[in-house]
Amino acid sequence: MTAKLSPRTEIRLAGEGGQGMILAGIILAEAAAIYDGKNAVQTQSYGPEARGGASKAEVVIASGEIDHPEVLNADVVVALSQEAFKKFASSVKPGGLLIVDEEKVDSTSAPQAIRIPVTKMAFETTGTVALGVLVGLTGVVSREAIEKAVTARAPRGTEEMNHKALDAGFTAAEKARK
Amino acid sequence: MAVKLMQGNEAIALGAVAAGCRFYAGYPITPSTEVAEVLSRELPKVGGKFIQMEDEIASMAAIIGASVGGLKSMTATSGPGFSLMQENIGYAAMTEIPCVVVDVQRLGPSTGQPTAASQGDVMQARWGTHGDHPIIALSPISVRQSFDLTIKAFDLSEKFRTPVILLTDEIIGHMREPVELPDFKTIRSEEYRVTAPGQEYIPFRNESGDVPPLANFGVGYRYHITGLYHDQVGFPTQRLDEIDPWLERVNTKLDKHLDEIALVEEDYQDGAKVALLSYGCSARTARHALKLARAQGKKVDMLTLFTIWPFPERQVEALGERVDRIIVPEMNLGQLAYEVERMAGRKKVRRVVRANGEMVTPQMVLEAMEG
């Protein structure tokens, strides 16, 4: 169960404000651009609220120039809320990968979705778990790169917690593959 | 410096520091706030001043005052704040005091949609204040160019004694891309001001096509500054023989320097009959479509404008002579297209527009090439 990624790999991370989706997007882009030596562009959209409301980060990764900065045909969509699922599940390209939160999202309409209890696994580090799942399932960046990027961005004192969350995500991805 | 993932707005703030900006006054507004955030941290480190003002009218007044006092000065805002700044932008144009105004465009009119992108201030940047005056507006297409054009904005502002608008947008301002910035010490900025006393000094000398240098207040010259029409030393006048030479000089002061001011990139193919013309975030979309079309063997020209005002008339007119159709994607209902039509003829121009906060898509541009 792996997605075939396009040379211009497009990833959409969506959920509620406060789940860390935008930070997860930044970390993923840094893993690609700083630690894997590729090009990456990260964009975002969010409502005026600091918590709650819809929040979405997009990351485009390529080895060459990236012109249009936003997702056009998503290789991967991660949806951690019902609203995000409703809005973005259909933006996955055929053969792409849809990852949903098992508890927060009713994905009966999308039998191909991979269900992982991301928010239940770690409340404070939801975004980091999601990154572990995403990278574990796609290999869009190297494990080493995502680990370095998480270390660089984790607030001081939370490095260990974030690495545990990342590992938990990789483990969940491993199980989902089987 | 190492490669860093950085937002366009951060790059603007750092570009300002690199250009020697040492005064920022502003009132935070989405989606421009990161410019203020970064400068509130960085300016004190280099001996600069950061002031959060009570509103945008005061912010604009503060940077004009700081500039004439001798510091390179900047403010940043978005549509609603940019509207409030217009009166004092006119004052800076009238008094020929250099300053840089960053406008990170968001969806309008009015409060519009604070977090949604737009390119709806193209005409406001040109004609937002009243009366006839020149203005320069630059529009970056990437994070790195946000840094470079901020430096350019300061240089042009100082050299031509005019406000310069850095007209960016929510997409480029909030977008993160990997960039490697140059060592700030390598960035050379020329001194255009009179910084020492003792010379003969006429602050508004009306020799045709001239930009008389500005003497910093306090270095020893007595002159007057007013938003009224003024004589050569700055005192109010109603004499036509003083007003007319001012109008003539100020409204032509950029003309001899258009090659230096009009920053464009011409990516042309022999035999192309269709061209794309764009700027800011929409130029990214246009370039995406351009590559797809060329990959299919189509011949297409692309003109990217980094300078919006003064409008690069010569280049656009020449493009109109090369091709049969010019497609202008932009995130408004066709503001720049008016100017393209003026230079290339209305029948040649095809608008590809979106003004609901969503980007124009490459598909929309490709369809305009076909139809």
XYZ file of N, CA and C in Angstrom, chain B residues 118-342:
675
model
N -5.007 38.248 -2.980
C -5.561 39.136 -3.997
C -4.426 39.905 -4.652
N -4.712 40.432 -5.833
C -3.823 41.429 -6.442
C -4.661 42.655 -6.783
N -5.563 42.997 -5.872
C -6.578 44.001 -6.129
C -6.155 45.439 -5.884
N -4.885 45.660 -5.505
C -4.458 47.028 -5.188
C -3.569 47.634 -6.270
N -3.582 47.032 -7.459
C -2.723 47.511 -8.549
C -3.027 48.977 -8.851
N -4.303 49.272 -8.989
C -4.674 50.652 -9.326
C -4.603 51.563 -8.098
N -4.884 51.004 -6.926
C -4.758 51.836 -5.731
C -3.306 52.294 -5.540
N -2.375 51.400 -5.879
C -0.960 51.764 -5.748
C -0.615 52.929 -6.675
N -1.276 52.990 -7.829
C -0.963 54.049 -8.788
C -1.747 55.325 -8.505
N -3.049 55.169 -8.221
C -3.938 56.334 -8.203
C -4.660 56.496 -6.871
N -4.143 55.876 -5.821
C -4.869 55.884 -4.547
C -4.974 57.249 -3.911
N -3.957 58.081 -4.115
C -4.034 59.428 -3.584
C -4.502 60.358 -4.699
N -4.742 61.612 -4.379
C -5.294 62.506 -5.388
C -4.186 63.311 -6.059
N -4.499 63.796 -7.230
C -3.544 64.631 -7.950
C -2.591 63.821 -8.810
N -1.815 64.522 -9.617
C -0.867 63.872 -10.525
C 0.519 63.839 -9.916
N 1.094 62.677 -9.909
C 2.423 62.499 -9.318
C 2.970 61.173 -9.802
N 4.287 61.020 -9.827
C 4.831 59.710 -10.198
C 4.820 58.773 -8.981
N 4.881 57.486 -9.241
C 5.023 56.523 -8.147
C 5.773 55.320 -8.720
N 6.460 54.597 -7.870
C 7.104 53.348 -8.290
C 6.471 52.225 -7.482
N 6.089 51.136 -8.153
C 5.586 49.948 -7.455
C 6.270 48.710 -8.020
N 6.824 47.897 -7.129
C 7.525 46.670 -7.510
C 6.755 45.470 -6.965
N 6.786 44.373 -7.697
C 5.989 43.210 -7.300
C 6.809 41.924 -7.415
N 7.200 41.316 -6.283
C 8.057 40.124 -6.342
C 7.273 38.847 -6.670
N 7.961 37.871 -7.259
C 7.304 36.600 -7.573
C 7.830 35.443 -6.717
N 8.787 35.712 -5.844
C 9.329 34.624 -5.025
C 9.812 35.188 -3.699
N 10.177 34.287 -2.806
C 10.682 34.718 -1.500
C 12.019 35.439 -1.682
N 12.894 34.858 -2.502
C 14.185 35.499 -2.710
C 14.008 36.888 -3.344
N 13.089 36.970 -4.288
C 12.900 38.272 -4.919
C 12.245 39.278 -3.970
N 11.521 38.785 -2.970
C 10.961 39.691 -1.963
C 12.104 40.416 -1.251
N 13.180 39.694 -0.994
C 14.381 40.276 -0.379
C 15.037 41.273 -1.339
N 15.271 40.830 -2.570
C 15.999 41.670 -3.537
C 15.228 42.940 -3.899
N 13.923 42.802 -4.103
C 13.150 43.981 -4.520
C 12.939 44.964 -3.373
N 13.002 44.488 -2.141
C 12.939 45.421 -1.011
C 14.182 46.317 -1.021
N 15.324 45.714 -1.272
C 16.563 46.496 -1.361
C 16.468 47.484 -2.523
N 15.958 46.998 -3.642
C 15.791 47.853 -4.824
C 14.829 49.005 -4.522
N 13.766 48.698 -3.778
C 12.761 49.720 -3.444
C 13.408 50.877 -2.685
N 14.269 50.553 -1.736
C 14.946 51.614 -0.980
C 15.850 52.436 -1.894
N 16.560 51.759 -2.766
C 17.485 52.480 -3.639
C 16.734 53.429 -4.575
N 15.661 52.933 -5.185
C 14.901 53.778 -6.117
C 14.238 54.939 -5.373
N 13.758 54.651 -4.170
C 13.095 55.682 -3.370
C 14.053 56.824 -3.043
N 15.272 56.461 -2.647
C 16.286 57.460 -2.305
C 16.729 58.224 -3.551
N 16.973 57.481 -4.609
C 17.535 58.090 -5.802
C 16.561 59.072 -6.448
N 15.270 58.707 -6.460
C 14.294 59.532 -7.167
C 13.384 60.321 -6.228
N 13.670 60.283 -4.943
C 12.867 61.014 -3.952
C 11.377 60.791 -4.162
N 10.991 59.547 -4.095
C 9.585 59.211 -4.284
C 9.216 58.054 -3.357
N 7.953 58.008 -2.910
C 7.534 56.793 -2.229
C 7.623 55.608 -3.193
N 8.044 54.459 -2.701
C 8.039 53.238 -3.502
C 7.143 52.224 -2.796
N 6.232 51.642 -3.572
C 5.324 50.637 -3.030
C 5.886 49.259 -3.367
N 6.080 48.421 -2.363
C 6.402 47.024 -2.631
C 5.067 46.293 -2.624
N 4.573 46.016 -3.816
C 3.224 45.494 -3.975
C 3.282 43.972 -4.052
N 3.224 43.345 -2.877
C 3.265 41.884 -2.874
C 1.861 41.381 -2.539
N 1.727 40.078 -2.324
C 0.386 39.528 -2.096
C 0.458 38.422 -1.044
N -0.704 38.011 -0.577
C -0.753 37.022 0.512
C -0.024 35.737 0.145
N -0.107 35.331 -1.124
C 0.545 34.068 -1.530
C 2.068 34.201 -1.356
N 2.651 35.200 -1.995
C 4.112 35.358 -1.947
C 4.549 35.741 -0.524
N 3.728 36.530 0.165
C 4.082 36.980 1.513
C 4.110 35.857 2.538
N 3.185 34.924 2.419
C 3.102 33.830 3.397
C 3.771 32.545 2.941
N 4.086 32.481 1.652
C 4.697 31.276 1.107
C 6.093 31.067 1.691
N 6.425 29.811 1.942
C 7.792 29.511 2.383
C 8.532 28.794 1.274
N 9.766 29.246 1.028
C 10.632 28.613 0.034
C 12.045 28.587 0.603
N 12.866 27.649 0.127
C 14.267 27.676 0.572
C 15.000 28.852 -0.078
N 15.697 29.620 0.710
C 16.504 30.709 0.161
C 17.850 30.755 0.872
N 18.830 31.258 0.144
C 20.132 31.495 0.747
C 20.417 32.974 0.544
N 20.336 33.736 1.611
C 20.511 35.182 1.489
C 21.987 35.549 1.486
N 22.334 36.610 0.758
C 23.737 37.046 0.763
C 24.101 37.667 2.118
N 25.383 37.717 2.386
C 25.875 38.423 3.560
C 25.479 39.901 3.421
N 24.798 40.429 4.435
C 24.296 41.804 4.329
C 25.430 42.814 4.105
N 26.629 42.468 4.567
C 27.765 43.393 4.421
C 28.138 43.617 2.956
N 27.751 42.646 2.116
C 28.103 42.773 0.696
C 27.105 43.665 -0.048
N 26.049 44.076 0.639
C 25.024 44.884 -0.043
C 25.360 46.361 0.063
N 25.633 46.913 -1.110
C 26.123 48.278 -1.206
C 24.925 49.188 -1.398
N 24.838 50.247 -0.620
C 23.767 51.188 -0.921
C 24.353 52.584 -1.060
N 23.938 53.220 -2.133
C 24.501 54.521 -2.453
C 23.871 55.601 -1.589
N 24.629 56.628 -1.265
C 24.108 57.764 -0.495
C 23.720 58.868 -1.467
N 22.431 59.200 -1.492
C 21.960 60.252 -2.398
C 21.681 61.553 -1.641
N 21.703 61.499 -0.328
C 21.302 62.657 0.464
C 22.450 63.651 0.665
N 22.068 64.878 1.011
C 23.059 65.855 1.453
C 23.188 65.680 2.962
N 24.327 65.239 3.401
C 24.470 64.914 4.815
C 25.455 65.829 5.531
N 26.008 66.801 4.809
C 26.962 67.725 5.447
C 26.549 69.161 5.149
N 26.796 70.090 6.067
C 26.406 71.486 5.857
C 27.399 72.201 4.942
N 27.028 73.444 4.581
C 28.022 74.287 3.938
C 27.912 74.449 2.442
N 27.006 73.728 1.784
C 26.892 73.914 0.343
C 25.691 74.821 0.061
N 25.648 75.312 -1.165
C 24.424 75.992 -1.579
C 23.356 74.916 -1.729
N 22.170 75.154 -1.201
C 21.185 74.075 -1.219
C 19.794 74.577 -1.594
N 19.249 74.029 -2.665
C 17.874 74.339 -3.075
C 17.097 73.024 -3.078
N 16.240 72.820 -2.097
C 15.624 71.496 -1.912
C 14.680 71.078 -3.038
N 14.067 72.051 -3.725
C 13.099 71.703 -4.765
C 13.438 72.424 -6.062
N 14.707 72.367 -6.432
C 15.158 73.060 -7.633
C 14.454 72.501 -8.869
N 13.833 73.369 -9.643
C 13.002 72.903 -10.749
C 13.711 72.903 -12.093
N 14.915 72.372 -12.140
C 15.536 72.151 -13.443
C 14.857 70.922 -14.044
N 14.502 71.010 -15.298
C 13.710 69.946 -15.911
C 14.372 68.571 -15.785
N 13.598 67.589 -15.411
C 14.085 66.217 -15.332
C 15.028 65.958 -14.167
N 15.133 66.900 -13.287
C 16.119 66.796 -12.216
C 15.503 66.204 -10.944
N 16.317 65.529 -10.170
C 15.918 65.122 -8.827
C 16.880 65.806 -7.867
N 16.511 66.962 -7.329
C 17.437 67.640 -6.418
C 17.647 66.785 -5.176
N 18.872 66.693 -4.661
C 19.092 65.827 -3.506
C 18.371 66.360 -2.265
N 18.027 65.465 -1.375
C 17.349 65.828 -0.136
C 18.395 66.017 0.961
N 18.286 67.145 1.659
C 19.180 67.346 2.813
C 18.453 66.900 4.071
N 19.097 66.047 4.840
C 18.467 65.601 6.093
C 18.208 66.793 6.988
N 17.041 66.815 7.609
C 16.726 67.876 8.560
C 17.747 67.832 9.699
N 18.241 68.992 10.041
C 19.149 69.038 11.183
C 20.610 69.097 10.816
N 20.948 68.965 9.524
C 22.378 69.034 9.190
C 22.820 70.468 8.899
N 21.878 71.425 8.885
C 22.322 72.801 8.769
C 21.689 73.629 7.667
N 20.673 73.085 7.018
C 20.004 73.872 5.980
C 18.610 74.241 6.451
N 18.207 75.478 6.131
C 16.856 75.901 6.493
C 15.976 75.824 5.261
N 15.013 74.965 5.298
C 14.034 74.936 4.217
C 12.701 74.482 4.796
N 11.668 74.601 3.991
C 10.318 74.375 4.451
C 9.737 73.154 3.760
N 8.872 72.434 4.475
C 8.217 71.280 3.860
C 6.717 71.436 4.040
N 5.994 71.362 2.946
C 4.539 71.494 3.013
C 3.882 70.675 1.916
N 2.662 70.246 2.192
C 1.878 69.548 1.178
C 1.233 70.499 0.182
N 1.349 71.794 0.448
C 0.870 72.780 -0.534
C 1.858 72.858 -1.690
N 1.376 73.320 -2.837
C 2.328 73.620 -3.897
C 3.332 74.629 -3.361
N 4.601 74.408 -3.681
C 5.642 75.197 -3.031
C 6.685 75.677 -4.039
N 7.389 76.709 -3.619
C 8.470 77.218 -4.466
C 9.736 76.377 -4.239
N 10.841 76.843 -4.785
C 12.052 76.006 -4.780
C 12.658 75.791 -3.395
N 12.317 76.660 -2.442
C 12.804 76.407 -1.077
C 11.707 75.838 -0.178
N 10.555 75.582 -0.769
C 9.542 74.840 -0.032
C 8.406 75.660 0.549
N 8.389 76.978 0.297
C 7.309 77.785 0.855
C 6.093 77.786 -0.070
N 4.894 77.826 0.532
C 3.672 77.748 -0.275
C 3.625 78.809 -1.348
N 3.087 78.412 -2.489
C 2.966 79.363 -3.587
C 1.665 79.129 -4.334
N 1.143 80.222 -4.903
C 0.012 80.098 -5.812
C 0.401 80.609 -7.188
N 1.689 80.921 -7.361
C 2.158 81.487 -8.634
C 2.292 80.383 -9.676
N 1.632 80.580 -10.807
C 1.698 79.565 -11.853
C 3.120 79.371 -12.364
N 3.923 80.467 -12.337
C 5.300 80.311 -12.829
C 6.161 79.514 -11.848
N 5.614 79.182 -10.688
C 6.319 78.263 -9.781
C 5.649 76.884 -9.749
N 4.319 76.877 -9.905
C 3.581 75.600 -9.897
C 3.891 74.788 -11.157
N 3.844 75.448 -12.311
C 4.046 74.711 -13.565
C 5.419 74.039 -13.662
N 6.496 74.735 -13.306
C 7.798 74.036 -13.365
C 7.877 72.850 -12.397
N 7.208 72.975 -11.255
C 7.188 71.834 -10.309
C 6.488 70.642 -10.947
N 5.279 70.922 -11.496
C 4.507 69.847 -12.135
C 5.313 69.167 -13.227
N 5.975 69.987 -14.026
C 6.751 69.480 -15.147
C 7.914 68.617 -14.629
N 8.649 69.149 -13.681
C 9.817 68.405 -13.201
C 9.411 67.111 -12.510
N 8.482 67.200 -11.579
C 8.165 66.020 -10.765
C 7.503 64.931 -11.609
N 6.620 65.340 -12.518
C 5.918 64.324 -13.295
C 6.745 63.753 -14.449
N 7.944 64.278 -14.649
C 8.824 63.683 -15.669
C 10.121 63.161 -15.058
N 10.214 63.214 -13.730
C 11.537 62.902 -13.153
C 11.957 61.438 -13.304
N 11.005 60.540 -13.553
C 11.374 59.143 -13.755
C 11.652 58.828 -15.228
N 11.180 59.701 -16.120
C 11.158 59.359 -17.548
C 12.512 58.971 -18.136
N 13.545 59.711 -17.742
C 14.865 59.434 -18.319
C 15.480 58.150 -17.769
N 14.844 57.593 -16.734
C 15.469 56.466 -16.032
C 14.639 55.190 -16.125
N 13.712 55.155 -17.095
C 12.791 54.011 -17.146
C 13.509 52.678 -17.325
N 14.631 52.686 -18.054
C 15.338 51.424 -18.250
C 15.869 50.868 -16.945
N 16.211 51.765 -16.065
C 16.730 51.342 -14.760
C 15.578 50.925 -13.825
N 14.424 51.561 -14.000
C 13.310 51.323 -13.083
C 12.442 50.141 -13.518
N 12.237 50.023 -14.838
C 11.307 48.995 -15.336
C 11.981 47.627 -15.342
N 11.726 46.842 -14.311
C 12.325 45.518 -14.194
C 11.356 44.487 -14.770
N 11.799 43.801 -15.809
C 10.944 42.797 -16.444
C 11.802 41.602 -16.833
N 11.156 40.479 -17.105
C 11.880 39.346 -17.674
C 11.154 38.899 -18.937
N 11.879 38.951 -20.054
C 11.301 38.554 -21.338
C 11.796 37.166 -21.687
N 10.884 36.210 -21.732
C 11.228 34.840 -22.101
C 10.467 34.546 -23.397
N 11.114 34.853 -24.522
C 10.415 34.825 -25.808
C 10.914 33.697 -26.703
N 10.002 33.208 -27.567
C 10.343 32.156 -28.525
C 10.053 32.662 -29.930
N 10.981 32.395 -30.846
C 10.743 32.806 -32.228
C 9.461 32.179 -32.758
N 8.656 32.993 -33.393
C 7.443 32.464 -34.014
C 6.232 32.389 -33.093
N 6.380 32.778 -31.851
C 5.241 32.713 -30.929
C 4.182 33.724 -31.346
N 2.928 33.308 -31.274
C 1.824 34.208 -31.602
C 0.988 34.516 -30.353
N 1.281 33.781 -29.290
C 0.564 33.979 -28.033
C 1.590 34.318 -26.955
N 1.207 35.240 -26.085
C 2.099 35.568 -24.968
C 1.325 35.549 -23.658
N 2.046 35.208 -22.597
C 1.509 35.353 -21.249
C 2.197 36.559 -20.622
N 1.412 37.346 -19.892
C 1.987 38.513 -19.224
C 1.427 38.529 -17.813
N 2.320 38.472 -16.822
C 1.797 38.463 -15.460
C 2.817 38.996 -14.472
N 2.455 38.947 -13.196
C 3.266 39.551 -12.126
C 2.841 38.920 -10.803
N 3.673 39.068 -9.806
C 3.344 38.563 -8.467
C 3.002 37.087 -8.483
N 2.108 36.663 -7.594
C 1.786 35.241 -7.468
C 1.249 34.660 -8.777
N 0.503 35.455 -9.529
C -0.087 34.925 -10.767
C 0.963 34.635 -11.833
N 2.122 35.281 -11.738
C 3.203 34.976 -12.672
C 3.714 33.551 -12.438
N 3.618 33.078 -11.195
C 4.010 31.680 -10.903
C 3.079 30.725 -11.646
N 1.783 31.042 -11.610
C 0.793 30.221 -12.307
C 1.049 30.264 -13.813
N 1.311 31.468 -14.317
C 1.545 31.627 -15.750
C 2.772 30.825 -16.189
N 3.817 30.861 -15.387
C 5.033 30.113 -15.747
C 4.799 28.611 -15.743
N 3.960 28.165 -14.802
C 3.594 26.747 -14.755
C 2.894 26.364 -16.068
N 1.919 27.188 -16.457
C 1.180 26.919 -17.700
C 2.106 27.001 -18.916
N 3.035 27.970 -18.880
C 3.986 28.152 -19.975
C 4.783 26.873 -20.221
N 5.282 26.272 -19.136
C 6.091 25.056 -19.286
C 5.258 23.896 -19.832
N 4.005 23.793 -19.347
C 3.136 22.724 -19.856
C 2.887 22.912 -21.353
N 2.619 24.162 -21.754
C 2.331 24.435 -23.169
C 3.552 24.174 -24.032
N 4.710 24.617 -23.565
C 5.936 24.402 -24.355
C 6.282 22.923 -24.435
N 5.975 22.174 -23.355
C 6.244 20.731 -23.365
C 5.407 20.038 -24.439
N 4.257 20.667 -24.779
C 3.423 20.115 -25.854
C 3.842 20.651 -27.224
N 4.936 21.364 -27.256
C 5.457 21.857 -28.534
C 4.921 23.212 -28.956
N 4.140 23.857 -28.096
C 3.582 25.159 -28.476
C 4.629 26.254 -28.289
N 4.526 27.259 -29.139
C 5.417 28.412 -28.995
C 4.684 29.511 -28.250
N 5.208 29.894 -27.126
C 4.536 30.882 -26.276
C 5.583 31.828 -25.693
N 5.267 33.121 -25.695
C 6.124 34.116 -25.043
C 5.663 34.326 -23.603
N 6.604 34.743 -22.751
C 6.203 35.095 -21.380
C 6.915 36.382 -20.981
N 6.122 37.364 -20.601
C 6.679 38.610 -20.063
C 6.260 38.724 -18.600
N 7.250 38.699 -17.714
C 6.968 38.858 -16.289
C 7.342 40.281 -15.884
N 6.419 40.965 -15.259
C 6.696 42.327 -14.791
C 7.038 42.290 -13.307
N 8.194 42.820 -12.971
C 8.552 43.006 -11.558
C 8.295 44.450 -11.162
N 8.342 45.344 -12.145
C 7.920 46.724 -11.937
C 6.528 46.879 -12.540
N 5.592 47.300 -11.687
C 4.223 47.502 -12.157
C 4.030 48.972 -12.541
N 4.566 49.866 -11.689
C 4.501 51.315 -11.926
C 5.876 51.925 -11.778
N 6.314 52.800 -12.654
C 5.639 53.167 -13.887
C 5.464 51.943 -14.782
N 4.331 51.875 -15.462
C 4.037 50.700 -16.270
C 5.071 50.561 -17.383
N 5.638 49.364 -17.572
C 6.679 49.176 -18.603
C 6.091 49.267 -20.011
N 5.759 50.472 -20.410
C 5.020 50.712 -21.655
C 5.774 50.210 -22.879
N 7.072 50.554 -22.929
C 7.844 50.205 -24.121
C 7.857 48.687 -24.341
N 8.092 47.941 -23.257
C 8.190 46.483 -23.368
C 6.850 45.861 -23.757
N 5.773 46.382 -23.165
C 4.459 45.789 -23.440
C 4.001 46.152 -24.854
N 4.322 47.369 -25.269
C 3.982 47.764 -26.633
C 4.717 46.875 -27.640
N 5.991 46.608 -27.376
C 6.786 45.752 -28.268
C 6.222 44.335 -28.287
N 5.775 43.851 -27.146
C 5.182 42.508 -27.106
C 3.911 42.478 -27.949
N 3.132 43.549 -27.854
C 1.901 43.639 -28.653
C 2.191 43.578 -30.145
N 3.382 44.058 -30.534
C 3.746 43.995 -31.952
C 4.230 42.600 -32.352
N 4.720 41.829 -31.376
C 5.212 40.473 -31.661
C 4.096 39.452 -31.848
N 3.060 39.554 -31.011
C 2.086 38.454 -30.923
C 0.659 38.924 -31.247
N -0.225 37.921 -31.440
C -1.631 38.230 -31.747
C -2.483 38.286 -30.488
N -2.018 37.594 -29.453
C -2.833 37.531 -28.255
C -1.945 37.611 -27.006
N -2.385 38.412 -26.055
C -1.663 38.491 -24.775
C -2.626 38.087 -23.665
N -2.257 37.046 -22.963
C -3.108 36.538 -21.882
C -2.585 37.095 -20.557
N -3.484 37.699 -19.802
C -3.069 38.367 -18.563
C -3.777 37.738 -17.360
N -3.127 36.756 -16.715
C -3.723 36.184 -15.506
C -3.428 37.092 -14.308
N -4.446 37.369 -13.505
C -4.233 38.156 -12.288
C -5.380 37.923 -11.310
N -5.079 38.157 -10.028
C -6.085 37.924 -8.973
C -6.851 39.212 -8.668
N -7.545 39.692 -9.671
C -8.475 40.808 -9.552
C -9.310 40.730 -10.818
N -10.164 41.680 -11.061
C -11.018 41.546 -12.248
C -10.416 42.193 -13.493
N -9.113 42.373 -13.510
C -8.462 42.833 -14.739
C -7.839 44.207 -14.618
N -7.217 44.486 -13.485
C -6.661 45.833 -13.276
C -5.421 46.088 -14.124
N -4.477 45.126 -14.128
C -3.289 45.351 -14.946
C -3.638 45.239 -16.434
N -4.654 44.419 -16.710
C -5.072 44.225 -18.108
C -5.445 45.555 -18.771
N -6.001 46.499 -17.993
C -6.310 47.818 -18.562
C -5.064 48.432 -19.196
N -3.961 48.345 -18.484
C -2.715 48.943 -18.957
C -2.174 48.198 -20.167
N -2.319 46.866 -20.139
C -1.844 46.068 -21.270
C -2.671 46.429 -22.509
N -3.977 46.593 -22.302
C -4.855 46.971 -23.418
C -4.453 48.333 -23.981
N -4.090 49.215 -23.079
C -3.702 50.562 -23.509
C -2.489 50.512 -24.430
